[in-house]
Amino acid sequence: VFNKHPSVSPEVRERVWQIALSKHYQPCQAARTLVTRRTNMIGLIISEPITRLFTGPFFPALIQSIAEACNQHKYYLTLVLMTTNTDREALYSQTLHSGQLDGAIATSLVLDDPLLLHLQTSQLPCVLVGHHPGYPQIPSVDVDNVSGARTMTEYLISLGHRRIATITGPLNMISGQERFQGYRQALSQAGIEYDDALTAEGDYTEESGFDAMKRLLRANPTAVFAASDMMAMGAMKALAQTRWRVPEDISVAGYGDAPIATFVEPSLTTMQQVVPDLGRTAAEMLIALLNDPSVVARSQLLPTRLIVRHSTRSIA
Amino acid sequence: VFNKHPSVSPEVRERVWQIALSKHYQPCQAARTLVTRRTNMIGLIISEPITRLFTGPFFPALIQSIAEACNQHKYYLTLVLMTTNTDREALYSQTLHSGQLDGAIATSLVLDDPLLLHLQTSQLPCVLVGHHPGYPQIPSVDVDNVSGARTMTEYLISLGHRRIATITGPLNMISGQERFQGYRQALSQAGIEYDDALTAEGDYTEESGFDAMKRLLRANPTAVFAASDMMAMGAMKALAQTRWRVPEDISVAGYGDAPIATFVEPSLTTMQQVVPDLGRTAAEMLIALLNDPSVVARSQLLPTRLIVRHSTRSIA
DNA sequence: ATGAAAGCGCTAACAT
DNA sequence: ATGTTAGCGCTTTCAT
């Protein structure tokens, strides 16, 4: 009653406030939710086997930026993680339909992710981090994977490289496919024939980059474009083991601008993706949607930028 | 009514279930909470300026392991992060008293953290990751900082080092103080006099390690013990810039066994702390407490283990 | 300007 | 074994 009503005041107002504060009174969210139908809770659903989840800096940065944006707008963030032994169906329907969440941000979806259907039928407002061509109506924020990968590959070509290998991301994820696509676009635009022996699939982790590089060595590339910095670092580790020098014998390029990429010797040439922008944009998009369901959220594609460091060199 | 009652069944049970499933029916948590007084929600409160938060692998691993344990026990995890412009008092009292949380896990507290008082007055069941001597009654899980740091320092001493510098963690945090204390214990046990010029305070970040190392160089150490791997890596960067070779000219040791520490050249000697164990233990402790408030949770100290890699060498 | 009352969707205790 | 009912703590509406 005394919560926000502008009419009650002159009388006891001040005294009530004092007492409330001193007793740490907080209105019970559950009761409030029951009538207002709002929880002020946003769920971040990371639909990825957890083993991969926190090996790179991407998710931490994403979580942080989303949490920050949520806090700023008085929302809470709850983390919905998939564990290996989680019953996904159960978790999804529970999470999405129990009314615990005002909205959801989902990320790291595979192409045929069951979450997408759940999201649709649930009618829960949501925003994707990473777009999905099969569900264009779900608003999303993403980096421009195709053009980023193309830019990097073009850069390697401009350095005189012809035998450019690639370590792709998981090809069952959009980002993996698109970066691969960008790579092929650049090759074909430069009139370089695509060679299957120069492609190896990874899963964004360092280990997968290491393994992929070992396989690629047989094809004698002069450069390699890895679809994530972690894989690029794994590749460099494999190269070091086999006494290839970077960048003298082979140029290595990554994707994502992981802070760690400045550390390795030589520091890694990479495509910058501003993860905090991704997270903040997604959160603000969702919150705008929640505050006014009539707004039509427009999906966004954030730019990437080439960062040249010391792991690539010209072979002119 | 039909939820779990063991008596209702034989009749329509099955049909009701089918319909429920097909309509994605989920009981409304808010209403349920209102009467049961349980939310199945656990809050992870990270009481640290976010700038530091995700620069290392510690928090990601901690979050992941806690989330995993929570999911396993049908709890949700909500993340309570401090942003630079957050009103801490408001956030605390809201979070702790609004009944949104069945319990809390708090970490990264500074010595006089206001959260501790809030936690006490709120009566909310909670577990600390990282103990606090001023609040021994709050159950906690921690790694053995003192003995870990002592072990590492003893190891450096056993390698023949005498002029051992240290880059401490934040001295307003228990872990920072204790690792420093372990370092001093080892020195004094070996009869080496403590030299203030060989100590520099950092804040666990790589940048602070870099800066600290620059300052320490004037004191001509033959070894340096950094209280975190990230600081050790910053130190190695500073050393590389000034042409000190590791480990030929100076040995470098870290703390925490960050995965990244295997990457640097040379790979980093460090103290292993099993972060997933920290998180899981904390979560399970809290959940046990929630399920049966009569249990008295016993604080735990998890062991650390010396991992010798290539950044340290004997100067015998 | 203030007080009273209805009802959100559930659970638990009770009555059949 | 099943159906009925009270009330959890709030917001909102309506009556004073």
XYZ file of C-alpha atoms (C1' of nucleotides) in Angstrom:
664
model
C 0.000 0.000 0.000
C 2.663 2.441 0.979
C 4.928 1.311 -1.765
C 4.640 3.935 -4.394
C 1.292 5.535 -4.053
C 1.731 9.271 -4.482
C -1.328 10.042 -2.439
C -0.654 8.494 0.907
C 2.169 10.605 2.063
C 2.055 13.613 4.319
C 1.373 11.731 7.481
C 3.324 8.773 8.635
C 5.239 8.253 5.432
C 8.596 9.159 6.799
C 8.273 7.125 9.944
C 7.172 4.058 8.080
C 10.161 4.344 5.826
C 12.522 4.521 8.734
C 11.134 1.455 10.367
C 11.098 -0.420 7.118
C 14.733 0.310 6.483
C 15.840 -0.534 9.959
C 14.092 -3.882 9.820
C 15.472 -4.616 6.370
C 11.993 -4.987 5.129
C 11.726 -6.152 1.568
C 8.444 -6.875 -0.142
C 8.215 -10.552 -0.924
C 8.946 -11.049 -4.567
C 6.923 -14.218 -4.797
C 3.717 -12.579 -3.698
C 4.389 -9.585 -5.847
C 5.145 -11.784 -8.825
C 1.967 -13.714 -8.315
C -0.099 -10.657 -9.014
C 2.067 -8.604 -11.330
C 3.256 -11.553 -13.388
C 6.739 -10.209 -13.468
C 9.775 -11.672 -11.830
C 12.441 -9.188 -12.877
C 14.483 -12.203 -13.719
C 16.234 -12.854 -16.982
C 17.642 -16.251 -17.809
C 20.864 -16.755 -19.685
C 20.654 -20.130 -21.341
C 23.924 -21.519 -22.522
C 23.115 -24.487 -24.610
C 26.509 -26.036 -24.779
C 28.221 -28.976 -23.201
C 29.903 -27.446 -20.232
C 33.264 -28.939 -20.978
C 33.742 -26.357 -23.675
C 31.977 -23.671 -21.852
C 34.533 -21.845 -19.876
C 37.727 -22.813 -21.594
C 37.881 -19.550 -23.469
C 37.244 -15.986 -22.441
C 34.123 -15.581 -24.546
C 31.462 -16.725 -22.132
C 32.889 -15.042 -19.091
C 32.954 -11.726 -20.906
C 29.469 -12.315 -22.219
C 28.059 -13.196 -18.834
C 29.658 -10.222 -17.248
C 28.325 -7.756 -19.764
C 24.839 -9.188 -19.626
C 24.807 -9.180 -15.843
C 25.933 -5.605 -15.832
C 23.204 -4.478 -18.189
C 20.605 -6.415 -16.205
C 21.649 -4.911 -12.905
C 21.479 -1.483 -14.394
C 17.868 -2.055 -15.288
C 16.954 -3.754 -12.029
C 16.811 -7.214 -13.429
C 18.390 -10.310 -11.997
C 20.305 -12.766 -14.076
C 19.949 -16.456 -13.632
C 22.264 -18.851 -15.296
C 20.848 -21.877 -17.009
C 23.680 -24.191 -17.853
C 23.566 -27.578 -19.468
C 25.494 -30.163 -17.631
C 26.434 -33.412 -19.257
C 23.880 -35.358 -17.331
C 21.113 -32.799 -17.434
C 17.773 -33.771 -18.861
C 17.590 -30.996 -21.395
C 13.925 -31.375 -22.170
C 12.994 -31.257 -18.540
C 15.217 -28.311 -17.823
C 13.922 -26.402 -20.806
C 10.274 -26.837 -20.146
C 10.752 -26.126 -16.494
C 12.812 -23.058 -17.083
C 10.726 -21.619 -19.845
C 7.255 -22.387 -18.578
C 7.416 -22.069 -14.824
C 7.046 -18.330 -15.019
C 10.308 -17.805 -13.250
C 11.709 -15.790 -16.089
C 10.489 -12.581 -17.647
C 12.673 -13.275 -20.629
C 15.635 -15.249 -21.846
C 18.888 -14.773 -23.649
C 20.079 -17.898 -25.390
C 23.453 -18.547 -26.859
C 25.720 -21.179 -28.249
C 22.960 -23.000 -30.066
C 23.634 -25.762 -32.499
C 21.824 -25.773 -35.815
C 18.986 -28.027 -34.824
C 18.950 -27.114 -31.190
C 15.769 -28.319 -29.498
C 15.834 -25.176 -27.413
C 14.679 -23.186 -30.423
C 11.380 -25.017 -30.607
C 10.871 -24.681 -26.899
C 11.568 -21.009 -27.131
C 8.962 -20.601 -29.826
C 6.207 -22.536 -28.174
C 6.898 -20.964 -24.810
C 6.101 -17.484 -26.052
C 8.752 -16.238 -23.674
C 10.388 -13.037 -24.878
C 13.905 -13.879 -25.882
C 16.987 -12.701 -27.699
C 19.659 -14.869 -29.244
C 23.349 -14.151 -29.014
C 24.323 -15.554 -32.367
C 21.686 -15.570 -35.065
C 19.953 -18.576 -36.548
C 18.818 -18.512 -40.179
C 16.050 -21.009 -39.463
C 14.436 -18.687 -36.953
C 14.728 -15.219 -38.409
C 11.825 -13.987 -36.341
C 13.728 -14.408 -33.091
C 15.666 -11.223 -32.482
C 19.385 -11.731 -32.216
C 22.721 -10.049 -31.837
C 25.739 -11.469 -33.556
C 29.106 -10.560 -34.933
C 29.499 -10.606 -38.668
C 31.147 -13.983 -38.957
C 31.215 -14.267 -42.718
C 32.763 -10.923 -43.386
C 35.142 -11.247 -40.456
C 36.506 -14.534 -41.688
C 36.667 -13.230 -45.219
C 38.574 -10.159 -44.098
C 41.123 -12.247 -42.275
C 41.565 -14.646 -45.159
C 41.904 -11.755 -47.584
C 44.560 -10.322 -45.340
C 46.512 -13.568 -45.425
C 46.165 -13.640 -49.200
C 47.407 -10.058 -49.379
C 50.477 -11.244 -47.506
C 51.213 -13.555 -50.430
C 49.859 -16.756 -48.950
C 48.231 -19.287 -51.236
C 48.209 -22.477 -49.237
C 46.003 -21.195 -46.459
C 44.664 -23.823 -44.106
C 41.695 -23.311 -41.832
C 40.705 -24.804 -38.548
C 36.957 -24.394 -38.517
C 34.648 -24.108 -35.574
C 32.029 -26.793 -35.003
C 30.213 -27.094 -38.304
C 26.952 -27.779 -36.549
C 26.995 -24.238 -35.244
C 26.167 -21.199 -37.312
C 29.289 -19.342 -36.313
C 31.439 -22.302 -37.316
C 29.760 -22.589 -40.669
C 29.831 -18.896 -41.405
C 33.464 -18.381 -40.603
C 34.247 -21.293 -42.848
C 32.092 -19.759 -45.516
C 33.923 -16.428 -45.227
C 37.203 -18.250 -45.641
C 36.005 -19.945 -48.812
C 34.591 -16.734 -50.202
C 37.929 -15.012 -49.869
C 39.728 -17.902 -51.515
C 37.390 -18.075 -54.461
C 37.439 -14.310 -54.935
C 41.199 -14.519 -55.141
C 41.008 -17.388 -57.588
C 42.519 -19.858 -55.177
C 41.089 -23.312 -55.438
C 39.641 -24.754 -52.275
C 41.533 -27.781 -51.017
C 39.845 -30.117 -48.612
C 43.185 -31.217 -47.225
C 43.649 -27.703 -45.895
C 40.514 -27.838 -43.754
C 40.134 -29.427 -40.357
C 37.188 -29.087 -38.039
C 37.656 -28.055 -34.445
C 35.275 -27.216 -31.642
C 36.701 -23.846 -30.530
C 38.821 -25.378 -27.808
C 42.568 -25.260 -27.628
C 42.881 -29.036 -27.703
C 40.904 -29.296 -30.889
C 43.133 -26.642 -32.447
C 46.173 -28.618 -31.449
C 44.867 -31.814 -33.015
C 43.634 -30.072 -36.142
C 46.997 -28.433 -36.723
C 48.790 -31.756 -36.467
C 46.569 -33.090 -39.237
C 46.926 -30.003 -41.390
C 50.705 -30.055 -41.357
C 50.775 -32.852 -43.912
C 49.232 -30.493 -46.425
C 52.077 -28.008 -46.059
C 50.204 -24.763 -45.539
C 52.058 -21.446 -45.343
C 49.289 -19.924 -43.252
C 46.449 -21.100 -41.096
C 43.275 -19.316 -40.096
C 41.705 -20.666 -36.940
C 38.089 -19.782 -36.239
C 38.874 -19.010 -32.604
C 41.848 -17.699 -30.715
C 41.897 -20.698 -28.444
C 42.245 -22.998 -31.442
C 44.930 -20.729 -32.884
C 46.820 -21.099 -29.639
C 46.445 -24.843 -29.748
C 47.737 -24.737 -33.309
C 50.760 -22.735 -32.238
C 51.459 -25.267 -29.568
C 51.360 -28.053 -32.147
C 53.655 -26.071 -34.426
C 56.117 -25.459 -31.630
C 56.226 -29.161 -30.942
C 57.043 -29.930 -34.523
C 59.572 -27.112 -34.836
C 57.693 -24.970 -37.256
C 58.440 -21.362 -36.499
C 55.674 -18.793 -36.363
C 55.573 -16.608 -38.389
C 58.741 -17.527 -40.285
C 57.563 -20.939 -41.492
C 53.848 -20.428 -41.147
C 51.501 -17.565 -40.364
C 48.797 -18.145 -37.776
C 45.633 -16.097 -37.433
C 42.814 -16.393 -34.920
C 39.364 -15.005 -34.343
C 37.837 -13.329 -31.334
C 40.563 -11.176 -29.829
C 40.954 -13.139 -26.635
C 43.063 -11.194 -24.122
C 45.303 -14.218 -23.863
C 46.208 -13.811 -27.517
C 48.469 -10.912 -26.654
C 50.448 -13.175 -24.389
C 51.610 -15.899 -26.636
C 54.894 -15.611 -28.421
C 54.426 -14.335 -31.068
C 51.291 -12.397 -30.256
C 48.333 -13.439 -32.321
C 46.837 -11.701 -35.316
C 43.095 -11.939 -34.883
C 39.670 -10.554 -35.628
C 38.341 -8.420 -32.844
C 34.816 -9.083 -31.666
C 33.659 -6.832 -28.903
C 32.039 -9.348 -26.619
C 30.849 -6.825 -24.039
C 28.907 -5.079 -26.796
C 27.304 -8.349 -27.758
C 26.135 -8.977 -24.233
C 25.028 -5.477 -23.475
C 23.144 -5.144 -26.731
C 21.370 -8.447 -26.233
C 20.369 -7.572 -22.694
C 19.144 -4.118 -23.610
C 17.215 -5.484 -26.540
C 15.472 -7.977 -24.311
C 14.736 -5.441 -21.618
C 13.273 -3.057 -24.179
C 11.078 -5.916 -25.324
C 9.947 -6.635 -21.800
C 9.139 -3.047 -21.037
C 7.151 -2.643 -24.190
C 6.116 -5.843 -25.944
C 4.920 -3.868 -28.909
C 8.402 -2.893 -30.008
C 9.731 -5.031 -32.795
C 13.300 -5.875 -32.016
C 15.578 -5.666 -34.986
C 18.385 -8.211 -35.095
C 21.833 -6.722 -35.133
C 25.127 -7.676 -36.674
C 28.120 -6.165 -34.910
C 31.262 -5.405 -36.883
C 34.603 -7.094 -36.394
C 37.988 -5.543 -36.890
C 41.301 -6.956 -38.044
C 44.026 -6.780 -35.422
C 47.443 -7.419 -36.885
C 50.033 -8.644 -34.428
C 53.127 -10.762 -34.845
C 51.948 -14.227 -35.770
C 51.470 -13.412 -39.432
C 53.979 -12.225 -41.995
C 54.307 -11.609 -45.658
C 55.912 -14.249 -47.838
C 56.327 -11.943 -50.793
C -3.480 -31.469 -6.083
C -2.302 -34.013 -8.560
C 1.258 -33.011 -8.163
C 2.792 -35.624 -6.003
C 0.082 -36.974 -3.800
C 0.518 -40.745 -3.658
C -3.142 -41.310 -3.069
C -4.908 -39.802 -6.028
C -3.729 -42.033 -8.746
C -5.507 -44.999 -10.270
C -8.061 -43.042 -12.184
C -7.294 -40.160 -14.419
C -3.708 -39.815 -13.395
C -2.238 -40.909 -16.655
C -4.519 -38.810 -18.798
C -3.904 -35.711 -16.784
C -0.217 -36.225 -17.110
C -0.446 -36.498 -20.852
C -2.407 -33.319 -21.219
C -0.121 -31.530 -18.845
C 2.926 -32.501 -20.816
C 1.430 -31.669 -24.156
C 0.439 -28.239 -22.966
C 3.817 -27.676 -21.373
C 2.105 -27.087 -18.154
C 4.382 -25.978 -15.395
C 3.189 -25.076 -11.932
C 3.791 -21.416 -11.313
C 6.803 -21.060 -9.116
C 5.689 -17.763 -7.675
C 2.476 -19.163 -6.295
C 4.214 -22.238 -5.083
C 6.902 -20.187 -3.425
C 4.351 -18.023 -1.732
C 3.092 -20.947 0.253
C 6.109 -23.206 0.576
C 8.556 -20.391 1.219
C 11.103 -22.009 -1.026
C 12.347 -20.727 -4.328
C 14.854 -23.401 -5.280
C 17.119 -20.562 -6.095
C 20.646 -20.119 -4.881
C 22.468 -16.851 -5.291
C 26.137 -16.608 -6.097
C 27.322 -13.275 -4.819
C 30.616 -12.132 -6.174
C 31.634 -9.174 -4.177
C 34.344 -7.860 -6.377
C 34.704 -5.004 -8.787
C 33.821 -6.580 -12.072
C 36.881 -5.300 -13.837
C 38.896 -7.975 -12.139
C 36.200 -10.489 -12.200
C 36.640 -12.457 -15.315
C 40.191 -11.723 -16.241
C 41.375 -15.036 -14.882
C 39.967 -18.534 -15.100
C 39.077 -18.768 -11.440
C 35.559 -17.393 -11.455
C 34.451 -19.088 -14.613
C 35.505 -22.447 -13.237
C 33.880 -21.668 -9.930
C 30.607 -20.601 -11.492
C 30.530 -23.632 -13.678
C 31.076 -26.082 -10.866
C 28.514 -24.414 -8.652
C 25.941 -24.315 -11.417
C 26.521 -27.954 -12.101
C 26.027 -28.965 -8.502
C 22.917 -26.801 -8.246
C 21.354 -28.290 -11.344
C 21.992 -31.735 -10.043
C 19.985 -30.944 -6.964
C 17.230 -29.093 -8.808
C 18.310 -25.676 -7.760
C 18.703 -22.664 -9.943
C 21.683 -20.402 -9.772
C 21.372 -16.674 -9.936
C 24.356 -14.485 -10.327
C 24.667 -11.407 -8.192
C 27.491 -9.319 -9.543
C 28.704 -5.975 -8.352
C 29.035 -3.482 -11.086
C 31.047 -0.363 -10.608
C 27.980 1.799 -10.362
C 25.867 -0.572 -8.338
C 24.440 0.593 -5.057
C 25.824 -2.236 -2.996
C 23.682 -1.632 0.037
C 20.524 -1.586 -2.009
C 21.495 -4.651 -3.975
C 22.419 -6.553 -0.849
C 19.311 -5.851 1.114
C 17.146 -6.482 -1.890
C 18.861 -9.713 -2.765
C 19.104 -11.079 0.721
C 15.738 -10.040 2.095
C 13.311 -10.280 -0.769
C 12.928 -13.986 -0.294
C 14.122 -14.680 -3.801
C 16.916 -16.854 -2.573
C 16.838 -20.017 -0.527
C 20.498 -19.565 0.201
C 23.636 -17.818 -0.940
C 27.210 -18.560 -1.795
C 29.474 -15.573 -1.390
C 32.991 -15.193 -2.594
C 35.773 -12.739 -3.156
C 35.093 -10.805 -0.003
C 37.405 -8.165 1.298
C 38.323 -8.147 4.943
C 35.714 -5.685 6.086
C 33.176 -6.475 3.450
C 29.765 -5.012 4.311
C 28.199 -8.096 2.795
C 29.245 -10.098 5.829
C 27.066 -8.060 8.149
C 24.160 -8.240 5.774
C 24.587 -11.960 5.552
C 24.463 -12.277 9.306
C 21.455 -10.103 9.900
C 19.581 -11.610 7.003
C 19.594 -15.070 8.526
C 19.873 -16.420 5.006
C 21.677 -19.763 4.888
C 24.997 -19.187 3.231
C 28.398 -20.618 2.525
C 31.554 -18.678 1.823
C 34.064 -19.628 -0.818
C 37.138 -18.390 0.958
C 37.027 -18.286 4.724
C 36.949 -15.208 6.911
C 38.554 -15.297 10.352
C 36.203 -12.607 11.632
C 33.156 -14.738 10.923
C 34.128 -18.256 11.893
C 30.503 -19.239 12.358
C 29.746 -18.838 8.666
C 30.558 -22.144 7.002
C 33.148 -21.878 4.261
C 35.243 -23.763 1.778
C 38.703 -22.582 0.977
C 42.045 -23.751 -0.266
C 44.862 -23.833 2.220
C 46.494 -20.579 1.243
C 49.086 -20.424 3.962
C 50.461 -23.879 3.469
C 50.245 -23.622 -0.294
C 52.300 -20.469 -0.381
C 54.714 -21.899 2.151
C 55.153 -25.044 0.103
C 55.942 -23.065 -2.996
C 58.373 -20.802 -1.220
C 60.056 -23.786 0.395
C 60.400 -25.308 -3.024
C 62.124 -22.193 -4.335
C 64.401 -22.231 -1.315
C 65.204 -25.880 -1.948
C 66.281 -24.844 -5.417
C 68.939 -22.689 -3.820
C 67.164 -19.347 -4.061
C 67.685 -16.800 -1.310
C 66.538 -13.574 -2.836
C 62.960 -14.596 -3.382
C 60.581 -11.824 -4.266
C 56.824 -12.067 -3.940
C 53.971 -10.421 -5.741
C 51.171 -10.573 -3.231
C 47.460 -10.626 -3.861
C 45.330 -7.756 -2.557
C 46.248 -7.445 1.095
C 42.707 -6.477 1.986
C 41.627 -9.980 1.071
C 42.197 -13.020 3.221
C 43.697 -15.047 0.431
C 46.156 -12.274 -0.357
C 47.201 -11.969 3.244
C 47.498 -15.669 3.824
C 49.603 -16.398 0.791
C 51.891 -13.610 1.868
C 51.989 -15.102 5.335
C 52.916 -18.531 3.943
C 55.745 -16.938 2.014
C 57.089 -15.270 5.123
C 56.771 -18.431 7.162
C 58.899 -20.355 4.711
C 61.518 -17.632 4.667
C 61.780 -17.418 8.404
C 61.888 -21.175 8.788
C 64.803 -21.222 6.390
C 66.508 -18.452 8.286
C 66.190 -15.993 5.434
C 65.537 -12.478 6.520
C 62.447 -10.832 5.129
C 63.196 -7.899 2.867
C 60.483 -5.391 2.176
C 62.072 -4.445 -1.116
C 61.290 -7.944 -2.344
C 57.553 -7.536 -1.817
C 55.082 -5.836 -4.108
C 51.329 -5.897 -3.834
C 49.181 -6.841 -6.779
C 45.478 -7.441 -7.231
C 45.553 -10.855 -8.930
C 45.382 -9.381 -12.413
C 48.013 -9.735 -15.059
C 48.557 -5.985 -15.301
C 49.267 -5.706 -11.620
C 51.778 -8.540 -11.921
C 53.484 -6.724 -14.736
C 53.770 -3.518 -12.767
C 54.860 -5.262 -9.600
C 57.617 -7.143 -11.398
C 58.998 -3.926 -12.845
C 59.297 -2.546 -9.345
C 60.825 -5.722 -7.934
C 63.579 -5.904 -10.506
C 65.544 -3.206 -8.739
C 65.942 -5.543 -5.771
C 67.623 -8.182 -7.918
C 65.675 -11.281 -6.978
C 66.675 -14.699 -8.295
C 63.140 -15.973 -7.949
C 59.669 -14.544 -7.664
C 56.546 -16.085 -6.211
C 53.347 -14.559 -7.510
C 50.146 -15.169 -5.570
C 48.229 -15.872 -8.778
C 49.064 -17.323 -12.142
C 47.782 -14.269 -13.922
C 50.199 -12.088 -11.978
C 52.989 -14.552 -12.686
C 52.237 -14.218 -16.361
C 52.282 -10.468 -16.104
C 55.617 -10.756 -14.359
C 56.984 -12.932 -17.140
C 55.887 -10.361 -19.653
C 57.728 -7.660 -17.724
C 60.811 -9.848 -17.533
C 60.709 -10.544 -21.252
C 60.569 -6.830 -21.919
C 63.639 -6.227 -19.835
C 65.520 -9.215 -21.253
C 65.607 -11.298 -18.143
C 65.418 -14.914 -19.154
C 63.102 -17.305 -17.339
C 64.241 -19.525 -15.730
C 67.916 -18.879 -16.494
C 68.092 -15.457 -14.870
C 65.093 -15.707 -12.598
C 62.654 -18.379 -11.537
C 58.953 -17.554 -11.634
C 56.254 -19.376 -9.709
C 52.515 -18.805 -9.661
C 49.483 -19.941 -7.726
C 46.226 -21.436 -8.891
C 47.072 -23.728 -11.779
C 45.342 -21.708 -14.459
C 45.071 -23.710 -17.679
C 46.740 -20.838 -19.457
C 49.845 -21.401 -17.362
C 50.756 -24.410 -19.455
C 50.813 -22.216 -22.518
C 53.348 -19.630 -21.706
C 56.955 -20.186 -22.598
C 58.317 -21.504 -20.315
C 55.331 -23.212 -18.737
C 54.620 -22.044 -15.236
C 55.439 -23.769 -11.991
C 52.403 -23.259 -9.788
C 50.280 -24.454 -6.888
C 47.297 -26.418 -8.001
C 43.965 -25.494 -6.493
C 41.100 -27.592 -7.697
C 38.532 -24.926 -8.344
C 35.738 -27.290 -9.382
C 36.065 -28.979 -6.011
C 35.742 -25.640 -4.285
C 32.555 -24.844 -6.116
C 30.980 -28.236 -5.833
C 31.778 -28.533 -2.158
C 30.359 -25.109 -1.418
C 27.173 -25.812 -3.335
C 26.655 -29.193 -1.739
C 27.312 -27.788 1.693
C 24.694 -25.134 1.167
C 22.164 -27.530 -0.263
C 22.645 -29.886 2.652
C 22.011 -26.935 4.922
C 18.841 -26.027 3.063
C 17.485 -29.530 3.135
C 18.125 -29.899 6.803
C 18.763 -26.703 8.728
C 19.743 -28.704 11.763
C 22.992 -29.907 10.245
C 25.983 -27.955 11.360
C 28.140 -27.312 8.352
C 31.803 -27.753 8.998
C 34.123 -25.404 7.140
C 36.587 -27.112 4.875
C 40.113 -26.418 3.767
C 41.020 -28.059 0.478
C 44.610 -29.087 -0.167
C 46.836 -27.597 -2.832
C 49.569 -29.363 -4.727
C 52.873 -28.208 -6.122
C 53.097 -28.490 -9.901
C 56.637 -28.136 -11.149
C 56.976 -26.991 -14.736
C 59.682 -25.104 -16.566
C 59.668 -21.594 -15.166
C 61.717 -22.484 -12.116
C 65.199 -23.913 -11.897
C 67.889 -24.692 -9.399
C 70.693 -22.222 -8.904
C 72.830 -24.654 -6.985
C -6.846 10.712 1.297
C -7.369 6.370 3.387
C -9.259 1.767 4.463
C -11.393 -2.647 2.941
C -11.617 -6.440 -0.002
C -10.879 -9.383 -3.997
C -7.889 -12.457 -6.025
C -3.208 -13.981 -8.281
C -2.183 -20.009 -8.385
C -0.715 -22.767 -5.598
C -0.236 -26.186 -1.121
C -1.791 -28.263 2.929
C -5.050 -29.302 6.046
C -9.449 -30.761 6.367
C -14.051 -32.818 5.315
C -16.301 -35.907 3.062
C -9.616 -41.940 -1.948
C -11.237 -37.684 -3.504
C -13.220 -32.914 -3.308
C -13.249 -28.539 -0.731
C -11.268 -24.674 1.437
C -8.145 -21.402 3.788
C -4.634 -18.551 3.185
C 0.556 -17.391 1.599
C 1.707 -11.429 0.890
C 1.145 -8.661 -2.214
C -1.361 -5.231 -5.917
C -5.357 -3.213 -7.548
C -9.841 -1.651 -7.441
C -13.515 0.070 -5.165
C -15.829 2.332 -1.188
C -15.663 5.377 1.988
